[in-house]
Short mmCIF file of C-alpha atoms in Angstrom, two decimals:
data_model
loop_
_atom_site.label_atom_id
_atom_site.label_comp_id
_atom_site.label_asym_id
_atom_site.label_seq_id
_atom_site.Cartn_x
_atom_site.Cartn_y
_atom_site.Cartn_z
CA UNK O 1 -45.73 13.87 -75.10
CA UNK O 2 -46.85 10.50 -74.12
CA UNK O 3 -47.28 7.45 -76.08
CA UNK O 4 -49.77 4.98 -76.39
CA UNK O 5 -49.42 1.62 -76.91
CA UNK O 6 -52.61 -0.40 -78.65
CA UNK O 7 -52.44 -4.14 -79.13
CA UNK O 8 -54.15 -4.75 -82.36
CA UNK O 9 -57.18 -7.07 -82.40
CA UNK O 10 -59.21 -7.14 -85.16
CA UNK O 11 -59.22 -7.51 -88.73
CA UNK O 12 -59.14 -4.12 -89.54
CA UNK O 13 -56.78 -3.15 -87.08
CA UNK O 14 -54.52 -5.84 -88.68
CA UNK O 15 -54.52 -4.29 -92.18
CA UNK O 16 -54.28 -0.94 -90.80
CA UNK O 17 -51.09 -2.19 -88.72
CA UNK O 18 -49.61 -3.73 -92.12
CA UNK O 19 -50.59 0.15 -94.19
CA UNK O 20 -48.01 1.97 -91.56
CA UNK O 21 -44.81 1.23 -92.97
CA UNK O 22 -46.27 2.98 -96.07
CA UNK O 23 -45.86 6.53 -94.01
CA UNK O 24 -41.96 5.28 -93.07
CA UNK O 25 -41.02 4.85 -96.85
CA UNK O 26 -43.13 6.86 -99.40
CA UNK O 27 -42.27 9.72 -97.25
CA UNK O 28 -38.20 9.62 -97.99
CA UNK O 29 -37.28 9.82 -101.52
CA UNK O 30 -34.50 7.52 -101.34
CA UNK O 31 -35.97 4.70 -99.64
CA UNK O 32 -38.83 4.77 -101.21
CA UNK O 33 -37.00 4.32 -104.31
CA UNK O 34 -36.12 0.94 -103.12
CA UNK O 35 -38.54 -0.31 -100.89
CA UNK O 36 -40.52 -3.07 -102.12
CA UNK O 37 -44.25 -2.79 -100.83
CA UNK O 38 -45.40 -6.02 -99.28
CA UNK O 39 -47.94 -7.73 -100.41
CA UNK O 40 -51.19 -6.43 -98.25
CA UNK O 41 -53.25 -9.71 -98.73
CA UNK O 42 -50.60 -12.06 -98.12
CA UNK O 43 -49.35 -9.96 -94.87
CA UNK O 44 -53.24 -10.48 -93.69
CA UNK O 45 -52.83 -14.08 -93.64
CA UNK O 46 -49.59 -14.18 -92.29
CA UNK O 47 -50.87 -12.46 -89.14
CA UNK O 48 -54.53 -14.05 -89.27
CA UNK O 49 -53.69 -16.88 -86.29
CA UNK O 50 -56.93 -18.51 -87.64
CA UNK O 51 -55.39 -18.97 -91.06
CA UNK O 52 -51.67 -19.00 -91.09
CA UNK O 53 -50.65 -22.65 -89.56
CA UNK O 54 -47.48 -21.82 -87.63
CA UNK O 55 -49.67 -20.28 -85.09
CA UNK O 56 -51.03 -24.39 -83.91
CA UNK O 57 -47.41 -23.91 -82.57
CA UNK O 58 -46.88 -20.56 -81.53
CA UNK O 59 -48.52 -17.10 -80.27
CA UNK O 60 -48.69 -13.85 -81.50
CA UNK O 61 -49.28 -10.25 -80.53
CA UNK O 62 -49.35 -6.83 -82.29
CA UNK O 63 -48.87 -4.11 -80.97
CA UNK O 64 -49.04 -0.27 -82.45
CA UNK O 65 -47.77 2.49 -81.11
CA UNK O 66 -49.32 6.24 -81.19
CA UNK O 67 -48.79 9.76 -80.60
CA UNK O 68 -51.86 12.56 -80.28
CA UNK O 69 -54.10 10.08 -82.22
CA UNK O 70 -51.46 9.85 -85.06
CA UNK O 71 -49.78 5.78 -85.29
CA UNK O 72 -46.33 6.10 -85.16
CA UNK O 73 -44.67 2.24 -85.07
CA UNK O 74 -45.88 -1.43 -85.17
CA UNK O 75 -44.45 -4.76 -83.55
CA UNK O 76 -45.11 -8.08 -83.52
CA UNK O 77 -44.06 -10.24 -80.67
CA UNK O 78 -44.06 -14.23 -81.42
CA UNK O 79 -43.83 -17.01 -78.63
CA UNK O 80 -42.96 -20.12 -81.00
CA UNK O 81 -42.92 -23.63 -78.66
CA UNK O 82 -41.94 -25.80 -81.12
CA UNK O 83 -38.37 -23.33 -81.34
CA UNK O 84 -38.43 -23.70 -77.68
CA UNK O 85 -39.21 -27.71 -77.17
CA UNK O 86 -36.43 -27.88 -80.00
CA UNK O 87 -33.71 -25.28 -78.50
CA UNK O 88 -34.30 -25.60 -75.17
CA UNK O 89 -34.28 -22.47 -74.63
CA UNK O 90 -36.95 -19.45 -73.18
CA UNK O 91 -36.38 -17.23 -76.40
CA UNK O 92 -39.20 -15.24 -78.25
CA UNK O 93 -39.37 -13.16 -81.19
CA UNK O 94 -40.28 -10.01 -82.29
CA UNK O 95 -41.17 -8.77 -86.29
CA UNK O 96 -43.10 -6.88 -88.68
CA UNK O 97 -41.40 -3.66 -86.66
CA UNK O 98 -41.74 0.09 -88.39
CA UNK O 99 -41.21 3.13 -86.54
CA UNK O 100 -40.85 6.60 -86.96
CA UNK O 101 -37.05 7.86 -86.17
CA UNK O 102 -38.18 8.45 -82.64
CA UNK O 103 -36.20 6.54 -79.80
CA UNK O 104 -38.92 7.03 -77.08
CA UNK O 105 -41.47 5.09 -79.89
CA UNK O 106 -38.86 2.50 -80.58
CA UNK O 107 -38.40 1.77 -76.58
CA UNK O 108 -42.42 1.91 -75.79
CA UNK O 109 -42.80 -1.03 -78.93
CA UNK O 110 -39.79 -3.24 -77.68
CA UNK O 111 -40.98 -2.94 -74.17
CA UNK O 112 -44.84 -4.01 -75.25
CA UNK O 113 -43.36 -7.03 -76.74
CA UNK O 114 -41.02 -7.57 -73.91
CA UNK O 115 -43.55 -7.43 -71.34
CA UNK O 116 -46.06 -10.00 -73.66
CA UNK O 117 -43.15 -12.06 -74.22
CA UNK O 118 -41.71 -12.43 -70.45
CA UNK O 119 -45.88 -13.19 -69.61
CA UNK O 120 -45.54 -16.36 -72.05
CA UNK O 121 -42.56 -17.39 -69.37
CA UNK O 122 -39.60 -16.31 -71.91
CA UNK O 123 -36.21 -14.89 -71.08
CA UNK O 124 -34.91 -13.12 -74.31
CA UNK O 125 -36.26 -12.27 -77.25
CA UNK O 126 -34.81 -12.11 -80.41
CA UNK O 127 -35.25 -10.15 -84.02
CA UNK O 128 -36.52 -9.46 -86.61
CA UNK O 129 -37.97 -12.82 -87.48
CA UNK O 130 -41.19 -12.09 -89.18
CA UNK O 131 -43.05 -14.67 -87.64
CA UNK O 132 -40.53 -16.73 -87.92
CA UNK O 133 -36.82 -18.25 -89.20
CA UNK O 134 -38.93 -19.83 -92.37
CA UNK O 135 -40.28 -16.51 -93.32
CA UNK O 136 -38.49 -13.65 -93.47
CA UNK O 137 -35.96 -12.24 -90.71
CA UNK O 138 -33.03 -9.97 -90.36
CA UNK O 139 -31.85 -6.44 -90.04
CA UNK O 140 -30.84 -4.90 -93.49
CA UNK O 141 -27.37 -3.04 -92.04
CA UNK O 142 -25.63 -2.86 -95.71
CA UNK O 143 -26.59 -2.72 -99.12
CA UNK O 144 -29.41 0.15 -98.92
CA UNK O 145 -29.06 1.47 -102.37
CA UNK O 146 -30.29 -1.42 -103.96
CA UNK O 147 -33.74 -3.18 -103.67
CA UNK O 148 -34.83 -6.75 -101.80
CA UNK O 149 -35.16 -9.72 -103.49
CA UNK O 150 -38.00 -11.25 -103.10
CA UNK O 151 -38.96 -12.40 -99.49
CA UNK O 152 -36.16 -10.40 -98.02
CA UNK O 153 -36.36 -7.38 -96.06
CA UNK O 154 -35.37 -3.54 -96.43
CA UNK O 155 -35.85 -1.34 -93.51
CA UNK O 156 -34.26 2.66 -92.74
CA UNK O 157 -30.78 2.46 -91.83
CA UNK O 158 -31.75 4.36 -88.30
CA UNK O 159 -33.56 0.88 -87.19
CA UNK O 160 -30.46 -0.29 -85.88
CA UNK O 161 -29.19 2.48 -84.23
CA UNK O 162 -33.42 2.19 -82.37
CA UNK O 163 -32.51 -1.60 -81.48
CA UNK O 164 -28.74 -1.00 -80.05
CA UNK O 165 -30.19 2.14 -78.19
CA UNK O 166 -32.35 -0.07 -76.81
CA UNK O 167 -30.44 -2.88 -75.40
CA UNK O 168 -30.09 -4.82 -78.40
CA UNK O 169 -27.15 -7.27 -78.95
CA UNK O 170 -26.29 -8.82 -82.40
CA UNK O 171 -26.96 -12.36 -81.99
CA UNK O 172 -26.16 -13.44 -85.84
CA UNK O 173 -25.36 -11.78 -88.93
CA UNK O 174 -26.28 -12.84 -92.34
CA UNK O 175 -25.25 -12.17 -96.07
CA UNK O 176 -26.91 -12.13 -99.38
CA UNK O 177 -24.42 -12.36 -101.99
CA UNK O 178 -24.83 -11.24 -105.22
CA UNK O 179 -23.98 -13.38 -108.27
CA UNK O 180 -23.23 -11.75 -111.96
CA UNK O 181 -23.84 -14.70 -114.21
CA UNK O 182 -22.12 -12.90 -116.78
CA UNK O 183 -18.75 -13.63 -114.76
CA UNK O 184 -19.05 -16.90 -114.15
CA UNK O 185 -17.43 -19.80 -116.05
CA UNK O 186 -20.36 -21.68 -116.99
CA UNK O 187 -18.56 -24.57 -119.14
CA UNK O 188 -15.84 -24.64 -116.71
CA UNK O 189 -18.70 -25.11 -113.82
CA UNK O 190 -20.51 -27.51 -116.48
CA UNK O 191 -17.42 -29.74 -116.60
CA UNK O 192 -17.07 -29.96 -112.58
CA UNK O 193 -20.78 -31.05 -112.39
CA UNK O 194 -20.57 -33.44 -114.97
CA UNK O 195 -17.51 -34.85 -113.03
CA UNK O 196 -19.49 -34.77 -110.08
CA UNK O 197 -22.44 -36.60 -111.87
CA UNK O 198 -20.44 -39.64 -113.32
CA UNK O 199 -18.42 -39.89 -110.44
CA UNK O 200 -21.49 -40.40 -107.96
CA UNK O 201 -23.53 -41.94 -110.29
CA UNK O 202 -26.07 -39.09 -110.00
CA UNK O 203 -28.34 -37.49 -111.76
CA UNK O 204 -29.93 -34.00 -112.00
CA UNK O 205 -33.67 -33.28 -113.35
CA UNK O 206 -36.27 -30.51 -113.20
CA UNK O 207 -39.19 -29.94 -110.71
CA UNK O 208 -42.63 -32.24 -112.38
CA UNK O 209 -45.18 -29.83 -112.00
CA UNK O 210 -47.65 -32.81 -112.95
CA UNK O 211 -46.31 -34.11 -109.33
CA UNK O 212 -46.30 -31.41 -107.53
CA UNK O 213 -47.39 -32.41 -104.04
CA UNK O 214 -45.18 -35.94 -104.07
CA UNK O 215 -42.33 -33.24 -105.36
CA UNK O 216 -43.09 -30.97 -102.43
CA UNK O 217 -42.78 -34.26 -100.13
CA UNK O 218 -39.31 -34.73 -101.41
CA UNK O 219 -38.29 -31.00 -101.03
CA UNK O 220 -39.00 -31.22 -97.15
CA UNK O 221 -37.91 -34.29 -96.24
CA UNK O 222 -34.75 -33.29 -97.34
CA UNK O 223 -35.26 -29.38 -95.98
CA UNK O 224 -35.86 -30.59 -92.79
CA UNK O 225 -32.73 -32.93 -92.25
CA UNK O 226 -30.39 -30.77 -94.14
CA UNK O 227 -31.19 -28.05 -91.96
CA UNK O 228 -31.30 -29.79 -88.36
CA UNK O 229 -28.81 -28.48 -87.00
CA UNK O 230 -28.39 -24.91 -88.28
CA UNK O 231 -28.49 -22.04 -85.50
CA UNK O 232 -31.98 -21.49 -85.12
CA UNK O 233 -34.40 -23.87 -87.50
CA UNK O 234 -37.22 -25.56 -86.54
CA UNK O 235 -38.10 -28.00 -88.71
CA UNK O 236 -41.58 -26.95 -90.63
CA UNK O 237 -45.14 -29.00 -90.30
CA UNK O 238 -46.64 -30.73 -93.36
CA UNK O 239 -49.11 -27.91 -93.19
CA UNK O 240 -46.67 -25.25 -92.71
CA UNK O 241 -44.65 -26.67 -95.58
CA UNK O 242 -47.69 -27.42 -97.49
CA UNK O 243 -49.18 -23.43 -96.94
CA UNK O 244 -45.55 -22.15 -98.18
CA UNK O 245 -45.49 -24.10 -101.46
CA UNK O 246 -48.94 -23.59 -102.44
CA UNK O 247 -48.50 -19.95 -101.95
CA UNK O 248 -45.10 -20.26 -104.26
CA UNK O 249 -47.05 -22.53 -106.57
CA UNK O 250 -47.73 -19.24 -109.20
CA UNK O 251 -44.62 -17.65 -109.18
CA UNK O 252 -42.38 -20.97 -109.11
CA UNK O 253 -40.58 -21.87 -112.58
CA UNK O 254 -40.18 -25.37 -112.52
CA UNK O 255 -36.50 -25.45 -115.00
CA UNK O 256 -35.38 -23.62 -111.25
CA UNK O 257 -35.94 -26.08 -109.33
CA UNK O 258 -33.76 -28.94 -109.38
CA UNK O 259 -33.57 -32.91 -107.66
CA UNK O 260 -30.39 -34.70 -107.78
CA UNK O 261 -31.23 -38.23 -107.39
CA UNK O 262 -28.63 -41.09 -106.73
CA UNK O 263 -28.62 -44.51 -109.20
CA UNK O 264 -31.78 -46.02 -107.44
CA UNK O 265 -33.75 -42.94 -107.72
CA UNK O 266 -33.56 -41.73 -104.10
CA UNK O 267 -33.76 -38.09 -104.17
CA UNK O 268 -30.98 -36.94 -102.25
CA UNK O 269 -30.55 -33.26 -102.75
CA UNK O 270 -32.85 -30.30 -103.96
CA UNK O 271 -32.01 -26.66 -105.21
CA UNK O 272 -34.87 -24.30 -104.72
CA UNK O 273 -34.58 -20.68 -107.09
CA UNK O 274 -37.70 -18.13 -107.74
CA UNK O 275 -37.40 -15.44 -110.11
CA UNK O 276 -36.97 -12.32 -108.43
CA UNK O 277 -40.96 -11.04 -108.41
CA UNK O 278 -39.90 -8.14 -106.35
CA UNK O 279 -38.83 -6.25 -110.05
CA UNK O 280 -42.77 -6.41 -110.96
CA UNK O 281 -44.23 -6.36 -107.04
CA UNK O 282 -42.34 -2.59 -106.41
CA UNK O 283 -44.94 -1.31 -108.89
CA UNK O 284 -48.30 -2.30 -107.76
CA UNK O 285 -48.36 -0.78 -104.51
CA UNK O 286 -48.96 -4.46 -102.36
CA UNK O 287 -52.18 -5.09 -104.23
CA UNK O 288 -51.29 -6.98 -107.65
CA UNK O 289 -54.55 -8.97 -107.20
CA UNK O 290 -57.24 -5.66 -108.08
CA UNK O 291 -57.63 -5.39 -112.26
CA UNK O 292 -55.06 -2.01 -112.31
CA UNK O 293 -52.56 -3.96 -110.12
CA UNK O 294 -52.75 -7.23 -112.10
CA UNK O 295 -52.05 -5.74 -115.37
CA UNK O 296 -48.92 -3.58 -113.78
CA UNK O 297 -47.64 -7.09 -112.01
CA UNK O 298 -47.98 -8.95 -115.67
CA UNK O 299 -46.37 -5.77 -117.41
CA UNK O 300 -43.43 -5.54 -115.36
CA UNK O 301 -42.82 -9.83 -114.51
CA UNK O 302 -41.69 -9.52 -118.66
CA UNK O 303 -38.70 -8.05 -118.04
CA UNK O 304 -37.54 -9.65 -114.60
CA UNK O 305 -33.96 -9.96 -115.10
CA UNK O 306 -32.97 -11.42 -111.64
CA UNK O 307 -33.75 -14.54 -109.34
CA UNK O 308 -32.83 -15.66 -106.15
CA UNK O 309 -31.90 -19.24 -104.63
CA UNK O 310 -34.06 -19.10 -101.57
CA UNK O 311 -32.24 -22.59 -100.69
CA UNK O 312 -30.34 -25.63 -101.22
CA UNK O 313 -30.23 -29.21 -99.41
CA UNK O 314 -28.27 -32.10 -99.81
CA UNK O 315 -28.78 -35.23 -97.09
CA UNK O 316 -26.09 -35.50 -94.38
CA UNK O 317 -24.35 -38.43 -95.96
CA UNK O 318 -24.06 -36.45 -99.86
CA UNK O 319 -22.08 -33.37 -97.92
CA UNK O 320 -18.86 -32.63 -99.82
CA UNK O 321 -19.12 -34.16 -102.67
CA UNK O 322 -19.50 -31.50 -104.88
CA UNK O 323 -23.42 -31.67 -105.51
CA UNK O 324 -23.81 -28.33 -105.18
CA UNK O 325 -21.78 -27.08 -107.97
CA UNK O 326 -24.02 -29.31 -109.83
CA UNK O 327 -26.69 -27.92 -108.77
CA UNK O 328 -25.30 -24.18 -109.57
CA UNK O 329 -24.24 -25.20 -112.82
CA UNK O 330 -28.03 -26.01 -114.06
CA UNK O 331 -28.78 -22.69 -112.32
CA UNK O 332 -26.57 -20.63 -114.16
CA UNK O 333 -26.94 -22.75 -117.78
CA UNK O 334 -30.66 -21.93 -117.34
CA UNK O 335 -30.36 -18.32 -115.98
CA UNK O 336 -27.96 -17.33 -118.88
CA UNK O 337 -30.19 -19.06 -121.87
CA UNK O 338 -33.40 -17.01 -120.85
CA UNK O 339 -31.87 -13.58 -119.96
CA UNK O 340 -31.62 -13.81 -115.93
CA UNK O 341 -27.73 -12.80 -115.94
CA UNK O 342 -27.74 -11.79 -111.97
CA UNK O 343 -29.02 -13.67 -108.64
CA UNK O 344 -29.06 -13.89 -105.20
CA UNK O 345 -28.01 -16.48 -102.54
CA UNK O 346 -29.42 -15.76 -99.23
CA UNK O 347 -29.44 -15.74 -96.65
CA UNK O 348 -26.47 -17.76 -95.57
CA UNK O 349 -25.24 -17.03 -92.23
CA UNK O 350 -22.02 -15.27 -92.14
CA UNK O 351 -20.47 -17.79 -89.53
CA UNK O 352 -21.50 -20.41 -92.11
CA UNK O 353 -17.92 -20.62 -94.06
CA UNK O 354 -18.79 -24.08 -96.20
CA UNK O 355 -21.67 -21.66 -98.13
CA UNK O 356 -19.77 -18.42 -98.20
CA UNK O 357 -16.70 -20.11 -99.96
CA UNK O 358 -19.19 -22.07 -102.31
CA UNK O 359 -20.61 -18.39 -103.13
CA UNK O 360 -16.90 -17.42 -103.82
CA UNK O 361 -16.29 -20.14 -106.32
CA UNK O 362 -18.94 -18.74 -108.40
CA UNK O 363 -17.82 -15.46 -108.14
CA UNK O 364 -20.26 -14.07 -105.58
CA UNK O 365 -19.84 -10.85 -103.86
CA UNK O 366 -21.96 -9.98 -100.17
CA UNK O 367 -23.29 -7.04 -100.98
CA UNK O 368 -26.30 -7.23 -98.54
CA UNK O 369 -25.97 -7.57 -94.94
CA UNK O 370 -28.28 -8.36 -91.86
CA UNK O 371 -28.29 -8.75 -88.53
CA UNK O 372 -30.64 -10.81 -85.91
CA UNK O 373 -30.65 -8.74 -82.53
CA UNK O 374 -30.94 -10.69 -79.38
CA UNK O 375 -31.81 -9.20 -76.10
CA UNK O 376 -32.70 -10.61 -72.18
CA UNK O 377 -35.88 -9.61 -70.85
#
């Protein structure tokens, strides 16, 4: 039985490439029972290359994949130049894949992006990075009885067995570890950052809403030299950055996001935690914007008892002194006085020893897992 691959073109096409992975998980009882829908309308303008403003500096393709009339798998296949200008490398990407448990389907999609990918002059390609390392990316390979956190992935265990089949090397692995506030020493952690604090001659204050886009400013400066030099990043545009905080602007909860600022005012670290929406997203079936789906989102985001820190940065010349713990004690002293008593850090890359012994501290277990295949085309 031969397969058909379609690249997808239109607008329709696009929304009917985002419904698939709705026949992967409603169909299985158990991973349906943890799979987080995605959001339909904010998928559409993640792949609209009109609207979405990573695509000024990179390419995309989807592709679906079909058996006797019947779609079977998507993928997306990304040729970023700023990663490669930055790198120096000839790598692409590939994202957004579902499939059927079918290895012949599986082969047909990564070949389609291969072949796209190679055209654009690449060498290897390299996923799931969905559309790219400042989105959402990895392989869930442990931790499938729980759900995602918000902006993280969950996929069918037999994925990865589909990408090693098929060639696939793991290129990096990452962890989400999970943090029981209950369990940590709060005054204990209080006392450190208070040290920390007085010993710097720091200071620690809340997100002004009031400010928001001069607060935004400071949160990417910083992101973007912080993060320099971790495997992978690209630094993000203005209007990349800009896009991605708007979009977070509703859901953001300003006593979770945190600036510690040095004795002239100079912010020189950040701490950036959203509550975990996921808890009140899993029930409205990736539309919580129609009247029915509003009401379930505004029902359900009452009793969110979880957040996750998406990510922290402190300037090169702050490193090791202990900011961090300040910025996890105001974390957890929140969390605990407004009923959040669990959270997620991730991802942190499991080679990346300085954040997974921070994690530790605070009692932190890695209870996720992902990978990030890489393969030469």
């Amino acid at each position: 039985m031969s397969i058909e691959i379609r690249r997808v073109k239109t607008s329709r096409e696009r929304k009917q490439f985002i419904r698939f992975a709705w026949k992967v998980y409603r169909k299985d009882p158990e991973l349906n029972r943890n799979w987080v829908p995605p959001v339909i309308s904010d998928y559409m303008k993640t792949l609209d290359t009109e609207r979405y403003p990573l695509y000024e500096h990179a390419d995309l393709a989807m592709f679906t994949a079909w058996k006797d009339g019947v779609m079977v798998g998507t993928i997306a296949a990304i040729r970023n130049r700023r990663h490669n200008e930055i790198h120096h490398d000839k790598v692409g990407f590939w994202g957004f894949f579902e499939c059927i448990d079918d290895q012949k389907v599986a082969d047909a999609l990564f070949e389609a992006a291969a072949m796209w990918l190679k055209s654009k002059g690449l060498d290897a390609m390299r996923g799931p990075v969905s559309p790219s390392m400042n989105d959402q990316c990895g392989m869930l390979t442990k931790g499938y009885d729980s759900p995602p956190v918000f902006l993280m992935l969950y996929n069918p265990p037999y994925y990865n067995d589909l990408c090693l089949n098929s060639g696939h090397k793991i290129g990096q692995e990452l962890l989400a570890w999970y943090i029981d506030q209950k369990m940590i020493d709060i005054s204990r952690l209080s006392r450190i950052a208070q040290h920390v604090l007085k010993r710097e001659g720091l200071s620690v204050r809340d997100m002004d809403m009031k400010r928001f886009d001069s607060e935004v400013e400071k949160i990417r400066e910083i992101y973007n030299k912080a993060w320099e030099k971790n495997w992978g990043f690209v630094p993000m545009t203005d209007k990349e950055f800009d896009f991605m905080a708007k979009s977070m602007k509703s859901v953001a909860d300003p006593h979770f996001i945190y600036f510690v600022e040095d004795k002239n005012g100079k912010t020189i670290g950040f701490s950036l935690t959203l509550p975990d929406i996921n808890q009140a997203l899993k029930h409205v079936n990736g539309n919580p914007f129609t009247p029915w789906g509003l009401a379930k989102y505004l029902w359900y985001k009452r009793n969110i008892s979880m957040f996750r820190t998406i990510t922290m940065g402190v300037l090169p010349e702050y490193r090791n002194k202990g900011i961090d713990s300040v910025m996890n004690a105001r974390i957890s002293e929140y969390g605990g006085q407004h009923g959040l008593f669990a959270s997620e850090m991730s991802w942190v890359l499991k080679s990346n020893e300085a954040m997974s012994k921070l994690a530790k501290v605070i009692g932190g277990i890695p209870y996720k897992e992902y990978v990030i295949y890489e393969k030469s085309i």
